[in-house]
Short mmCIF file of C-alpha atoms in Angstrom, two decimals:
data_model
loop_
_atom_site.label_atom_id
_atom_site.label_comp_id
_atom_site.label_asym_id
_atom_site.label_seq_id
_atom_site.Cartn_x
_atom_site.Cartn_y
_atom_site.Cartn_z
CA MET Q 6 -154.66 8.49 -62.43
CA THR Q 7 -153.28 6.88 -59.25
CA MET Q 8 -151.07 3.89 -59.96
CA GLN Q 9 -150.84 0.88 -57.70
CA THR Q 10 -147.51 0.55 -55.89
CA SER Q 11 -147.46 -3.18 -56.61
CA TYR Q 12 -149.17 -5.73 -58.86
CA ASN Q 13 -149.42 -9.42 -57.94
CA GLY Q 14 -147.40 -8.47 -54.84
CA ILE Q 15 -144.42 -7.32 -56.96
CA PRO Q 16 -143.36 -3.70 -56.18
CA VAL Q 17 -143.33 -1.22 -59.09
CA PRO Q 18 -139.76 -0.03 -59.92
CA ALA Q 19 -138.97 3.23 -58.17
CA ASN Q 20 -136.47 4.27 -60.87
CA GLY Q 21 -138.94 4.70 -63.75
CA GLN Q 22 -142.04 6.57 -64.91
CA ALA Q 23 -145.21 5.40 -66.60
CA ILE Q 24 -145.78 6.03 -70.31
CA GLU Q 25 -148.77 8.36 -70.79
CA TYR Q 26 -151.36 8.58 -73.56
CA ASN Q 27 -153.40 11.71 -74.23
CA ASN Q 28 -155.30 12.94 -77.29
CA GLY Q 29 -154.14 10.02 -79.40
CA LYS Q 30 -150.43 10.49 -78.59
CA PHE Q 31 -147.98 8.64 -76.34
CA THR Q 32 -145.62 10.56 -74.07
CA ILE Q 33 -142.47 8.50 -73.54
CA PRO Q 34 -140.28 9.36 -70.51
CA ASP Q 35 -136.52 8.75 -70.63
CA HIS Q 36 -136.85 5.92 -68.08
CA PRO Q 37 -140.17 4.21 -68.89
CA ILE Q 38 -141.54 1.37 -66.76
CA ILE Q 39 -142.19 -1.48 -69.20
CA PRO Q 40 -143.94 -4.61 -67.94
CA PHE Q 41 -142.69 -7.95 -69.24
CA ILE Q 42 -144.11 -11.47 -69.11
CA GLU Q 43 -141.10 -13.78 -69.40
CA GLY Q 44 -143.24 -16.59 -70.83
CA ASP Q 45 -143.51 -20.31 -70.21
CA GLY Q 46 -141.12 -23.10 -71.18
CA THR Q 47 -138.27 -21.69 -73.25
CA GLY Q 48 -139.53 -18.19 -72.46
CA ARG Q 49 -137.36 -18.12 -69.33
CA ASP Q 50 -134.09 -18.60 -71.25
CA ILE Q 51 -135.19 -16.31 -74.05
CA TRP Q 52 -136.19 -13.44 -71.77
CA LYS Q 53 -132.92 -13.53 -69.80
CA ALA Q 54 -130.93 -13.30 -73.05
CA SER Q 55 -133.20 -10.69 -74.64
CA GLN Q 56 -133.22 -8.32 -71.67
CA ARG Q 57 -129.41 -8.25 -71.66
CA VAL Q 58 -129.42 -7.34 -75.37
CA PHE Q 59 -132.06 -4.62 -74.86
CA ASP Q 60 -130.24 -3.01 -71.94
CA ALA Q 61 -126.88 -3.09 -73.76
CA ALA Q 62 -128.38 -1.45 -76.86
CA VAL Q 63 -130.09 1.31 -74.87
CA ALA Q 64 -126.89 1.98 -72.86
CA LYS Q 65 -124.79 2.07 -76.04
CA ALA Q 66 -127.27 4.26 -77.96
CA TYR Q 67 -127.98 6.81 -75.22
CA GLY Q 68 -125.01 6.67 -72.84
CA GLY Q 69 -127.15 6.48 -69.70
CA LYS Q 70 -129.55 9.29 -70.66
CA ARG Q 71 -132.24 6.68 -71.28
CA SER Q 72 -132.96 3.31 -69.71
CA VAL Q 73 -135.85 0.89 -69.34
CA ALA Q 74 -137.21 0.06 -65.89
CA TRP Q 75 -138.30 -3.53 -66.61
CA TYR Q 76 -141.18 -4.74 -64.46
CA GLU Q 77 -142.20 -8.39 -64.28
CA VAL Q 78 -145.90 -9.19 -64.37
CA LEU Q 79 -147.25 -12.72 -64.10
CA ALA Q 80 -149.12 -14.81 -66.67
CA GLY Q 81 -149.19 -18.44 -67.71
CA GLU Q 82 -147.68 -21.26 -65.63
CA LYS Q 83 -145.72 -18.98 -63.29
CA ALA Q 84 -148.89 -17.02 -62.50
CA TYR Q 85 -150.89 -20.21 -61.97
CA ARG Q 86 -148.30 -21.61 -59.57
CA GLN Q 87 -148.22 -18.41 -57.51
CA THR Q 88 -151.83 -17.19 -57.72
CA LYS Q 89 -153.88 -20.17 -59.02
CA ASN Q 90 -154.87 -17.92 -61.93
CA TRP Q 91 -153.48 -18.15 -65.48
CA LEU Q 92 -154.04 -14.45 -66.14
CA PRO Q 93 -154.41 -12.48 -62.88
CA ASP Q 94 -156.43 -9.26 -62.93
CA ASP Q 95 -153.36 -7.38 -61.65
CA THR Q 96 -151.40 -8.44 -64.75
CA VAL Q 97 -154.04 -7.03 -67.10
CA LYS Q 98 -154.23 -3.89 -64.92
CA ALA Q 99 -150.43 -3.40 -65.06
CA THR Q 100 -150.25 -3.86 -68.84
CA MET Q 101 -153.03 -1.26 -69.17
CA ASP Q 102 -151.64 1.18 -66.58
CA PHE Q 103 -148.14 1.16 -68.09
CA ARG Q 104 -149.49 1.02 -71.68
CA VAL Q 105 -146.57 -0.68 -73.51
CA SER Q 106 -145.33 -4.17 -72.63
CA ILE Q 107 -143.57 -7.23 -74.04
CA LYS Q 108 -144.15 -10.93 -73.54
CA GLY Q 109 -142.62 -14.28 -74.28
CA PRO Q 110 -144.57 -17.37 -75.38
CA LEU Q 111 -147.42 -18.51 -73.10
CA THR Q 112 -148.98 -21.92 -72.58
CA THR Q 113 -152.64 -22.16 -73.56
CA PRO Q 114 -154.38 -23.91 -70.65
CA VAL Q 115 -155.85 -27.29 -71.57
CA GLY Q 116 -159.28 -28.39 -70.42
CA GLY Q 117 -161.25 -25.20 -70.04
CA GLY Q 118 -160.76 -21.73 -68.68
CA ILE Q 119 -159.22 -19.15 -71.00
CA ARG Q 120 -158.74 -20.81 -74.37
CA SER Q 121 -155.76 -18.64 -75.22
CA LEU Q 122 -154.04 -16.15 -72.94
CA ASN Q 123 -152.84 -14.27 -76.02
CA VAL Q 124 -156.39 -13.91 -77.39
CA ALA Q 125 -157.63 -12.92 -73.92
CA LEU Q 126 -155.12 -10.06 -73.64
CA ARG Q 127 -155.99 -8.83 -77.14
CA GLN Q 128 -159.71 -8.78 -76.42
CA LEU Q 129 -159.48 -7.27 -72.92
CA MET Q 130 -157.33 -4.37 -74.20
CA ASP Q 131 -158.92 -4.15 -77.66
CA LEU Q 132 -155.53 -4.64 -79.35
CA TYR Q 133 -157.08 -4.64 -82.80
CA GLN Q 134 -153.88 -4.59 -84.88
CA CYS Q 135 -151.66 -7.67 -84.97
CA VAL Q 136 -148.58 -6.31 -86.73
CA ARG Q 137 -146.08 -8.83 -88.10
CA PRO Q 138 -143.05 -7.54 -90.06
CA VAL Q 139 -141.48 -10.25 -92.23
CA LYS Q 140 -138.03 -9.56 -93.67
CA TYR Q 141 -134.90 -11.53 -94.37
CA TYR Q 142 -131.65 -11.30 -92.41
CA ALA Q 143 -128.65 -12.29 -94.51
CA GLY Q 144 -127.36 -15.79 -93.86
CA VAL Q 145 -130.49 -17.23 -92.24
CA PRO Q 146 -131.29 -20.67 -93.74
CA SER Q 147 -134.38 -20.42 -95.96
CA PRO Q 148 -136.31 -22.89 -98.14
CA VAL Q 149 -136.62 -20.37 -101.02
CA LYS Q 150 -133.98 -19.21 -103.52
CA ALA Q 151 -134.29 -15.45 -103.01
CA PRO Q 152 -135.71 -14.87 -99.52
CA GLU Q 153 -134.40 -11.28 -99.51
CA LYS Q 154 -137.12 -10.31 -102.02
CA LEU Q 155 -139.81 -10.68 -99.34
CA ASN Q 156 -140.16 -7.62 -97.11
CA VAL Q 157 -143.75 -7.24 -95.95
CA VAL Q 158 -145.57 -5.94 -92.90
CA ILE Q 159 -148.80 -7.80 -92.18
CA PHE Q 160 -151.64 -5.96 -90.43
CA ARG Q 161 -154.02 -8.64 -89.20
CA GLU Q 162 -157.36 -7.67 -87.67
CA ASN Q 163 -157.14 -9.01 -84.15
CA THR Q 164 -160.53 -8.91 -82.42
CA GLU Q 165 -163.28 -10.43 -84.56
CA ASP Q 166 -163.80 -12.98 -87.36
CA ILE Q 167 -163.84 -16.52 -85.90
CA TYR Q 168 -161.61 -15.31 -83.05
CA ALA Q 169 -164.68 -13.65 -81.55
CA GLY Q 170 -165.07 -17.12 -79.98
CA ILE Q 171 -168.82 -17.47 -80.64
CA GLU Q 172 -169.39 -21.17 -81.27
CA PHE Q 173 -171.64 -23.98 -80.10
CA ARG Q 174 -170.69 -27.64 -79.70
CA GLU Q 175 -172.52 -30.24 -81.80
CA GLY Q 176 -175.46 -31.80 -80.02
CA THR Q 177 -175.83 -29.15 -77.31
CA PRO Q 178 -179.18 -27.39 -76.77
CA GLU Q 179 -177.51 -24.12 -77.84
CA ALA Q 180 -176.35 -25.60 -81.15
CA GLN Q 181 -179.77 -27.15 -81.77
CA LYS Q 182 -181.51 -23.86 -81.02
CA PHE Q 183 -179.13 -21.94 -83.29
CA ILE Q 184 -179.48 -24.43 -86.16
CA ALA Q 185 -183.28 -24.50 -85.83
CA PHE Q 186 -183.42 -20.70 -86.00
CA VAL Q 187 -181.19 -20.55 -89.08
CA ASN Q 188 -182.87 -23.46 -90.89
CA ASP Q 189 -186.49 -22.67 -90.03
CA ASP Q 190 -186.36 -18.89 -90.09
CA MET Q 191 -183.38 -17.40 -91.91
CA LEU Q 192 -183.17 -20.09 -94.62
CA LYS Q 193 -186.90 -20.72 -94.94
CA GLY Q 194 -187.91 -21.20 -98.57
CA THR Q 195 -184.34 -21.88 -99.74
CA LYS Q 196 -182.56 -25.14 -100.51
CA LYS Q 197 -179.79 -24.34 -98.04
CA LYS Q 198 -179.78 -26.13 -94.70
CA ILE Q 199 -177.28 -26.66 -91.87
CA ARG Q 200 -176.90 -30.36 -91.03
CA LEU Q 201 -178.44 -31.09 -87.65
CA ASP Q 202 -175.29 -32.82 -86.39
CA SER Q 203 -173.09 -29.75 -86.90
CA GLY Q 204 -171.06 -27.69 -84.52
CA VAL Q 205 -171.58 -24.04 -85.48
CA GLY Q 206 -169.61 -20.84 -85.18
CA VAL Q 207 -170.33 -17.19 -85.94
CA LYS Q 208 -167.92 -15.08 -88.02
CA PRO Q 209 -168.59 -11.38 -87.35
CA ILE Q 210 -166.73 -8.84 -89.49
CA SER Q 211 -167.73 -5.24 -88.80
CA ILE Q 212 -167.31 -1.90 -90.52
CA THR Q 213 -165.69 -0.59 -87.32
CA GLY Q 214 -163.18 -3.44 -87.03
CA SER Q 215 -162.34 -3.50 -90.72
CA LYS Q 216 -161.95 0.22 -91.25
CA ARG Q 217 -159.77 0.91 -88.22
CA LEU Q 218 -157.43 -1.94 -89.21
CA VAL Q 219 -157.09 -0.76 -92.83
CA ARG Q 220 -156.69 2.83 -91.62
CA ALA Q 221 -153.74 1.76 -89.45
CA ALA Q 222 -152.18 -0.20 -92.35
CA ILE Q 223 -152.41 2.76 -94.76
CA GLN Q 224 -151.06 5.17 -92.13
CA TYR Q 225 -148.13 2.81 -91.54
CA ALA Q 226 -147.43 2.70 -95.29
CA LEU Q 227 -147.42 6.51 -95.40
CA ASP Q 228 -145.19 6.87 -92.33
CA ASN Q 229 -142.70 4.27 -93.56
CA LYS Q 230 -142.70 5.11 -97.29
CA ARG Q 231 -144.17 1.74 -98.32
CA LYS Q 232 -145.55 1.66 -101.85
CA THR Q 233 -148.52 -0.74 -101.69
CA VAL Q 234 -151.27 -1.85 -99.32
CA THR Q 235 -152.98 -5.11 -100.30
CA LEU Q 236 -156.39 -6.07 -98.88
CA VAL Q 237 -156.36 -9.85 -98.39
CA HIS Q 238 -159.79 -11.51 -98.30
CA LYS Q 239 -161.92 -14.48 -99.35
CA GLY Q 240 -164.66 -12.27 -100.75
CA ASN Q 241 -165.26 -14.44 -103.80
CA ILE Q 242 -166.98 -16.95 -101.46
CA GLN Q 243 -167.95 -14.97 -98.35
CA LYS Q 244 -169.32 -11.82 -99.92
CA PHE Q 245 -170.86 -10.16 -96.87
CA THR Q 246 -167.97 -10.71 -94.43
CA GLU Q 247 -164.69 -11.12 -96.31
CA GLY Q 248 -166.02 -9.28 -99.36
CA ALA Q 249 -167.27 -6.48 -97.15
CA PHE Q 250 -163.80 -6.17 -95.57
CA ARG Q 251 -162.46 -5.52 -99.07
CA GLU Q 252 -165.13 -2.92 -99.88
CA TRP Q 253 -164.72 -1.10 -96.56
CA GLY Q 254 -160.95 -1.11 -97.06
CA TYR Q 255 -161.29 0.62 -100.40
CA GLU Q 256 -163.68 3.12 -98.82
CA VAL Q 257 -161.07 4.05 -96.20
CA ALA Q 258 -158.46 4.58 -98.94
CA SER Q 259 -160.64 6.67 -101.23
CA GLN Q 260 -162.50 8.66 -98.58
CA GLU Q 261 -159.89 9.21 -95.85
CA PHE Q 262 -156.60 9.06 -97.78
CA ARG Q 263 -157.73 10.35 -101.17
CA ALA Q 264 -154.76 12.62 -101.80
CA GLN Q 265 -152.19 9.94 -100.91
CA THR Q 266 -153.65 6.81 -102.52
CA VAL Q 267 -154.73 5.32 -105.82
CA THR Q 268 -156.57 2.03 -106.24
CA GLU Q 269 -155.37 -0.56 -108.71
CA ARG Q 270 -158.39 -0.07 -110.99
CA GLU Q 271 -157.97 3.72 -110.86
CA SER Q 272 -154.32 3.28 -111.87
CA TRP Q 273 -155.40 1.24 -114.90
CA ILE Q 274 -157.94 3.87 -115.97
CA LEU Q 275 -155.46 6.74 -115.54
CA GLY Q 276 -152.65 4.76 -117.19
CA ASN Q 277 -154.83 3.98 -120.21
CA VAL Q 278 -155.56 7.69 -120.73
CA GLU Q 279 -151.88 8.55 -120.45
CA ALA Q 280 -151.02 5.92 -123.06
CA ASN Q 281 -153.77 7.21 -125.38
CA PRO Q 282 -155.27 10.64 -124.52
CA LYS Q 283 -157.95 10.17 -127.23
CA LEU Q 284 -159.39 7.10 -125.54
CA THR Q 285 -163.17 7.22 -125.01
CA PRO Q 286 -164.68 6.03 -121.68
CA GLU Q 287 -166.15 3.06 -123.59
CA GLN Q 288 -162.74 2.05 -124.96
CA ASN Q 289 -161.15 2.50 -121.52
CA ALA Q 290 -163.83 0.29 -119.97
CA ALA Q 291 -163.10 -2.44 -122.54
CA LEU Q 292 -159.39 -2.32 -121.60
CA ILE Q 293 -159.94 -2.71 -117.87
CA GLU Q 294 -162.64 -5.38 -118.32
CA PRO Q 295 -161.67 -7.57 -121.29
CA GLY Q 296 -164.73 -9.39 -122.67
CA ILE Q 297 -167.06 -6.63 -121.48
CA GLU Q 298 -169.02 -6.91 -124.75
CA PHE Q 299 -170.17 -10.38 -123.72
CA ALA Q 300 -171.36 -9.27 -120.27
CA ALA Q 301 -174.81 -8.01 -119.32
CA LYS Q 302 -175.57 -4.52 -120.60
CA GLU Q 303 -175.97 -3.20 -117.04
CA PHE Q 304 -172.45 -4.37 -116.13
CA GLY Q 305 -170.97 -2.56 -119.13
CA GLU Q 306 -172.80 0.62 -118.20
CA GLU Q 307 -171.49 0.37 -114.61
CA VAL Q 308 -167.88 0.08 -115.78
CA ILE Q 309 -168.24 3.03 -118.19
CA ALA Q 310 -169.76 5.08 -115.35
CA GLU Q 311 -166.83 4.04 -113.14
CA VAL Q 312 -164.32 5.25 -115.77
CA LYS Q 313 -166.10 8.61 -116.09
CA SER Q 314 -166.29 9.01 -112.30
CA VAL Q 315 -162.57 8.29 -111.79
CA LEU Q 316 -161.51 10.74 -114.51
CA ALA Q 317 -163.86 13.43 -113.18
CA SER Q 318 -162.86 13.04 -109.52
CA ILE Q 319 -159.09 12.41 -109.63
CA GLY Q 320 -158.11 12.94 -113.28
CA GLU Q 321 -156.54 16.26 -112.39
CA SER Q 322 -155.03 15.44 -108.98
CA HIS Q 323 -153.73 11.95 -109.87
CA GLY Q 324 -153.42 12.05 -113.68
CA GLY Q 325 -150.37 12.84 -115.81
CA GLY Q 326 -148.39 10.15 -114.01
CA LYS Q 327 -148.92 11.67 -110.56
CA TRP Q 328 -150.69 8.46 -109.46
CA LYS Q 329 -147.35 6.65 -109.68
CA THR Q 330 -146.14 8.55 -106.59
CA LYS Q 331 -149.19 7.51 -104.54
CA ILE Q 332 -149.65 4.44 -102.36
CA LEU Q 333 -151.26 1.73 -104.51
CA ILE Q 334 -154.24 0.05 -102.84
CA ASN Q 335 -155.08 -3.35 -104.33
CA ASP Q 336 -156.68 -6.59 -103.18
CA ARG Q 337 -155.94 -10.29 -103.53
CA ILE Q 338 -157.94 -13.43 -102.78
CA ALA Q 339 -156.55 -15.12 -99.65
CA ASP Q 340 -155.51 -18.39 -101.33
CA SER Q 341 -153.85 -16.49 -104.18
CA ILE Q 342 -151.65 -14.46 -101.83
CA PHE Q 343 -149.87 -17.63 -100.69
CA GLN Q 344 -148.47 -18.21 -104.17
CA GLN Q 345 -148.03 -14.48 -104.82
CA ILE Q 346 -145.59 -13.97 -101.94
CA ILE Q 347 -143.51 -16.87 -103.28
CA LEU Q 348 -143.68 -16.06 -107.01
CA ARG Q 349 -143.77 -12.23 -106.87
CA PRO Q 350 -142.70 -11.24 -103.34
CA GLU Q 351 -141.30 -7.88 -104.47
CA ASP Q 352 -144.83 -6.75 -105.51
CA TYR Q 353 -146.10 -6.73 -101.92
CA SER Q 354 -145.27 -4.40 -99.07
CA VAL Q 355 -148.13 -4.04 -96.55
CA LEU Q 356 -150.88 -6.65 -96.27
CA ALA Q 357 -154.15 -5.81 -94.47
CA THR Q 358 -156.05 -8.97 -93.60
CA THR Q 359 -158.99 -10.38 -91.72
CA ASN Q 360 -158.11 -12.33 -88.59
CA LEU Q 361 -157.94 -15.97 -89.71
CA ASN Q 362 -156.35 -15.19 -93.09
CA GLY Q 363 -153.73 -13.09 -91.32
CA ASP Q 364 -152.96 -15.94 -88.94
CA TYR Q 365 -152.22 -18.26 -91.86
CA ILE Q 366 -150.32 -15.86 -94.10
CA SER Q 367 -148.06 -14.45 -91.37
CA ASP Q 368 -146.73 -17.91 -90.49
CA ALA Q 369 -146.36 -18.89 -94.16
CA ALA Q 370 -144.46 -15.67 -94.90
CA ALA Q 371 -142.22 -16.21 -91.86
CA ALA Q 372 -141.28 -19.65 -93.21
CA GLN Q 373 -139.77 -18.00 -96.31
CA VAL Q 374 -137.31 -15.96 -94.24
CA GLY Q 375 -136.27 -18.57 -91.66
CA GLY Q 376 -139.33 -19.49 -89.60
CA LEU Q 377 -141.11 -18.41 -86.44
CA GLY Q 378 -137.84 -18.52 -84.45
CA ILE Q 379 -137.11 -14.97 -85.63
CA ALA Q 380 -140.65 -13.74 -86.34
CA PRO Q 381 -141.59 -10.73 -84.18
CA GLY Q 382 -145.07 -9.43 -83.53
CA GLY Q 383 -146.94 -6.57 -81.94
CA ASN Q 384 -150.53 -6.26 -80.77
CA ILE Q 385 -151.51 -2.61 -80.89
CA GLY Q 386 -154.66 -0.73 -79.94
CA ASP Q 387 -155.56 2.87 -79.22
CA GLY Q 388 -153.34 3.67 -76.25
CA TYR Q 389 -151.90 0.19 -75.68
CA ALA Q 390 -149.30 -2.11 -77.22
CA VAL Q 391 -148.11 -5.61 -76.31
CA PHE Q 392 -145.12 -6.95 -78.27
CA GLU Q 393 -144.64 -10.70 -78.29
CA ALA Q 394 -142.83 -13.76 -79.52
CA THR Q 395 -144.88 -15.45 -82.22
CA HIS Q 396 -143.70 -19.02 -81.56
CA GLY Q 397 -144.81 -21.52 -78.91
CA THR Q 398 -143.30 -22.48 -75.57
CA ALA Q 399 -141.39 -25.65 -76.69
CA PRO Q 400 -141.38 -27.08 -73.14
CA LYS Q 401 -138.97 -29.93 -73.96
CA TYR Q 402 -136.23 -27.32 -74.51
CA ALA Q 403 -137.06 -25.30 -71.37
CA ASP Q 404 -134.13 -24.22 -69.18
CA LYS Q 405 -131.59 -25.87 -71.51
CA ASP Q 406 -130.16 -22.56 -72.87
CA VAL Q 407 -130.45 -23.73 -76.49
CA ILE Q 408 -133.41 -21.92 -78.07
CA ASN Q 409 -133.27 -19.08 -80.60
CA PRO Q 410 -134.13 -15.78 -78.83
CA GLY Q 411 -134.62 -13.96 -82.15
CA SER Q 412 -138.41 -13.63 -82.00
CA VAL Q 413 -138.44 -11.81 -78.65
CA ILE Q 414 -135.32 -9.79 -79.54
CA LEU Q 415 -136.90 -8.57 -82.79
CA SER Q 416 -140.18 -7.90 -80.94
CA GLY Q 417 -138.01 -5.66 -78.75
CA VAL Q 418 -136.84 -3.90 -81.93
CA MET Q 419 -140.51 -3.24 -82.72
CA LEU Q 420 -141.05 -1.98 -79.16
CA PHE Q 421 -138.12 0.46 -79.38
CA ASP Q 422 -139.29 1.71 -82.78
CA PHE Q 423 -142.75 2.20 -81.24
CA LEU Q 424 -141.20 4.28 -78.44
CA GLY Q 425 -139.30 6.33 -81.02
CA TRP Q 426 -135.96 4.94 -79.74
CA THR Q 427 -134.87 4.12 -83.26
CA GLU Q 428 -131.12 4.28 -82.50
CA ALA Q 429 -131.43 1.38 -80.03
CA ALA Q 430 -133.67 -0.53 -82.46
CA ARG Q 431 -131.17 -0.25 -85.36
CA LEU Q 432 -128.28 -1.22 -83.06
CA ILE Q 433 -130.06 -4.46 -82.08
CA GLU Q 434 -131.03 -5.27 -85.65
CA SER Q 435 -127.54 -4.65 -87.07
CA SER Q 436 -125.83 -6.65 -84.31
CA MET Q 437 -128.18 -9.58 -84.94
CA GLU Q 438 -127.39 -9.45 -88.67
CA LYS Q 439 -123.67 -9.32 -87.89
CA THR Q 440 -123.90 -12.27 -85.47
CA ILE Q 441 -125.79 -14.39 -88.01
CA ALA Q 442 -123.32 -13.40 -90.73
CA GLN Q 443 -120.52 -14.68 -88.45
CA LYS Q 444 -122.41 -18.03 -88.44
CA PHE Q 445 -122.56 -17.94 -84.65
CA VAL Q 446 -126.11 -19.20 -84.20
CA THR Q 447 -128.42 -21.39 -82.12
CA TYR Q 448 -129.05 -25.01 -83.11
CA ASP Q 449 -132.10 -24.32 -85.31
CA PHE Q 450 -130.01 -22.24 -87.71
CA GLU Q 451 -126.73 -24.13 -87.20
CA ARG Q 452 -128.14 -27.36 -88.65
CA GLY Q 453 -129.01 -25.56 -91.90
CA MET Q 454 -125.77 -23.56 -92.24
CA GLN Q 455 -122.46 -24.88 -93.51
CA GLY Q 456 -119.52 -24.15 -91.23
CA ALA Q 457 -121.64 -22.63 -88.45
CA THR Q 458 -120.82 -22.61 -84.75
CA LYS Q 459 -123.63 -23.82 -82.49
CA ALA Q 460 -124.23 -21.22 -79.77
CA LYS Q 461 -126.27 -21.37 -76.60
CA THR Q 462 -129.08 -18.84 -76.14
CA SER Q 463 -126.97 -16.90 -73.66
CA GLU Q 464 -123.87 -17.06 -75.90
CA PHE Q 465 -125.81 -15.72 -78.89
CA ALA Q 466 -126.93 -12.76 -76.76
CA SER Q 467 -123.36 -12.15 -75.55
CA ARG Q 468 -122.03 -12.16 -79.12
CA MET Q 469 -124.78 -9.73 -80.16
CA ILE Q 470 -123.72 -7.38 -77.37
CA GLU Q 471 -120.06 -7.64 -78.47
CA ASN Q 472 -121.12 -6.86 -82.04
CA MET Q 473 -122.67 -3.58 -80.94
CA GLY Q 474 -119.07 -2.34 -80.87
#
């Protein structure tokens, strides 16, 4: 593939090489060209500080043998000022050509055009995994008593659900046509009806989108020795979208990762037999479904058949306690998971979610460990990855050198882990922990910490570099 020598009129660095992707694997050169979008508003201050930290960590970890050739590409306000386009084609082309990139916060244009530059990038590059690690760094002010108990990685489906962007404004001919079709055709003969003065949206959830997301979450759990993967859904209400996500997730676990996984119900069935080897399938069914005797006969027969099937298919491979070494696949209703991560955070490790649920839960989880100021994120597809700050642009603080750079810095940690440069990633993470422990922090943390020193964005970065030793 022939690369352009410049994008948006900015020459490509001569001192680096492009990351390549072949047969499902990335090839990372020692001096990769990595595009960055500095971001709008506070993004400018944050990027300056973050890049210094990244370069110091790579220099310290590899003594000059490795370096990043950073390459600025334009998006957001800066792009609009220079090109009259919020997201120039050359920017998308560069992020695709160079495969792995990082971005600061971007303004969402008001009054038409692209509704969200972030969503646009995800859809154009099919970045179907939104990965959000949420863990606590000692000393960070938190609203909960034991924030260190929460250590989850959220895999949020990133391309469909209501983010598919298929909706029609109330009163438009399109909305009227859509409502007439649903009311007069699809709902004919039922008591259900859409009110005529409604705006309407479509919520597609596909087998393809669901399975590839859950597959990535389970693979991550295997690669990182995580013990559980929880499918988060609202399937008790939306059976054929959210409920289907749950079913397809279990199918991926049992069909593609059979040797490495056990579902929660399977663990109950196997555990019951271990506790009492003489248990009949009927007795086992009554233990996993209390009150089964009051249910319809067909339901009881289904559960008994389920017990027999589990014991026949995995009794030997997973029984005798072997299931306890497998990754546990379970599911939780979306509203329930909000209280679960507060009341029983230690029970959860990897969450696989539909798009909207993942949007909610990732911000709520971040609040437990200090907020979006230090919440990193990655958008990952097959052959592409864009790491990003998860907070907004906070324009009133722009160019004042006061904002917390933690979100972009920790997104850089994710980027280096993705490249396999784990030494640089751990150096950044440990120096951030050390700097926070010294109570040398930006204003957002300083106001919640006793005896803290308020640092500028640039000063926080400098202290982090000092703390790399």
